[in-house]
CSV table of C-alpha atoms in Angstrom, one decimal:
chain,number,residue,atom,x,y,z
A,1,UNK,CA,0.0,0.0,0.0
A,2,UNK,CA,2.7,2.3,0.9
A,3,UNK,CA,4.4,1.7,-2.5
A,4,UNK,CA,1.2,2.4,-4.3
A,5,UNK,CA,0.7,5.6,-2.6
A,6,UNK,CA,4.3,6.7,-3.3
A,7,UNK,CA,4.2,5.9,-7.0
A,8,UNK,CA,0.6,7.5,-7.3
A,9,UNK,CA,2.0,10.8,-5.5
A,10,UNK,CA,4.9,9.9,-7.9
A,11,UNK,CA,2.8,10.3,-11.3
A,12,UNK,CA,0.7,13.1,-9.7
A,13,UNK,CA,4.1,15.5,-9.1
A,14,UNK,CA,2.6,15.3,-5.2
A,15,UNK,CA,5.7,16.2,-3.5
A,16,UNK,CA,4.1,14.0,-0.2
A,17,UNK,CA,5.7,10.5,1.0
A,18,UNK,CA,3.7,7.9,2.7
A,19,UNK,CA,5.0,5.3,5.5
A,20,UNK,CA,4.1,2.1,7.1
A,21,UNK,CA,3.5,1.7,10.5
A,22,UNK,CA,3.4,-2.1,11.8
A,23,UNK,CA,1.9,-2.3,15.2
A,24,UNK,CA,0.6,-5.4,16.9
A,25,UNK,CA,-1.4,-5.5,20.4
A,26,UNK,CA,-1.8,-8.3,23.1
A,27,UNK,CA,-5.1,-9.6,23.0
A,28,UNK,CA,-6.1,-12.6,25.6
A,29,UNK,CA,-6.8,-15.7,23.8
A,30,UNK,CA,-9.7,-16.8,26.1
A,31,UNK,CA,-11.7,-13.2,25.3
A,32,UNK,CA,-15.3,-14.0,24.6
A,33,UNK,CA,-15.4,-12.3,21.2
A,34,UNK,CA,-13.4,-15.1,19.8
A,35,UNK,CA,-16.8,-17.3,20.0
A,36,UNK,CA,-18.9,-14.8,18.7
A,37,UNK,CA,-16.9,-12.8,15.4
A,38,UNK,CA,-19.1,-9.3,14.8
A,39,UNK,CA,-16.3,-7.1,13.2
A,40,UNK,CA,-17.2,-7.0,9.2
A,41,UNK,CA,-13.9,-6.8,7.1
A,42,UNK,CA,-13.5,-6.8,3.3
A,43,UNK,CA,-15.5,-6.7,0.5
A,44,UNK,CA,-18.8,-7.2,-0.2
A,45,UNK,CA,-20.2,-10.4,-2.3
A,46,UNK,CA,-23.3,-12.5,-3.3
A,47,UNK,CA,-24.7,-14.6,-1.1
A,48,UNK,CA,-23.3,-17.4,-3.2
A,49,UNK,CA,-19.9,-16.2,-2.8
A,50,UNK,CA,-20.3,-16.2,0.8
A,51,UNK,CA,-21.6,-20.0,1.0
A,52,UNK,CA,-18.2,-21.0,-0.5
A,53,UNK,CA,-16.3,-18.7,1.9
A,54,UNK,CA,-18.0,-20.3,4.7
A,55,UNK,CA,-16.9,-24.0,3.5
A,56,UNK,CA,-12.9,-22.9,4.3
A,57,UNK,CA,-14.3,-21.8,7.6
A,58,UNK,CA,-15.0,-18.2,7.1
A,59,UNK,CA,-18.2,-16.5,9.4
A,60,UNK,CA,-19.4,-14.9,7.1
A,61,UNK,CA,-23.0,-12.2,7.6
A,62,UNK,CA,-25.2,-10.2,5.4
A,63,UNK,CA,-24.1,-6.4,6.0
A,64,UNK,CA,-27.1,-3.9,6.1
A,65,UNK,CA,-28.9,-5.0,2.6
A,66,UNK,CA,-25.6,-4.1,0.8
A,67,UNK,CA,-24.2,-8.1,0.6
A,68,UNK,CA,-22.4,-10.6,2.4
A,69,UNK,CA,-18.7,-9.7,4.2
A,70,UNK,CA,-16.8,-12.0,6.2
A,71,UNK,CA,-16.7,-11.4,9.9
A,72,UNK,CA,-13.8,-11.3,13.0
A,73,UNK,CA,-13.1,-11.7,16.5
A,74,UNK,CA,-12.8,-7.8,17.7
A,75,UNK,CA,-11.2,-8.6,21.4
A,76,UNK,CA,-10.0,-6.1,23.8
A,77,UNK,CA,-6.5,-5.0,23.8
């Protein structure tokens, strides 16, 4: 992403640079929202598209009339 950005600022003659930060946070295994995933990530598909997700163990929900996205865990830090 951060190469992307550069070379789009790049083309455009946007004298801006964009860095990467990589963070991570401990997060208790045992946290309840591991059992129940409500945190909608990615895109959107068909319902069909979700049935297959679901077969390599993806929890997957319908998002607000607007499709099917696959859900996480969002435990506390």
């Amino acid at each position: 992403l951060q190469q992307a950005l550069n070379n789009e600022f790049h083309q455009r003659a946007i004298d801006r640079q964009c860095i990467t930060l990589v963070t991570q946070v401990l997060v208790d295994a045992d946290d309840p929202a591991f059992a129940n995933p409500t945190k909608p990530i990615g895109s959107f598909m068909d319902e069909a598209g979700a049935r297959e997700f679901e077969k390599d163990g993806w929890q997957v929900v319908e998002d607000a009339g607007r499709g099917w996205r696959r859900v996480v865990a969002s435990p506390e830090p």
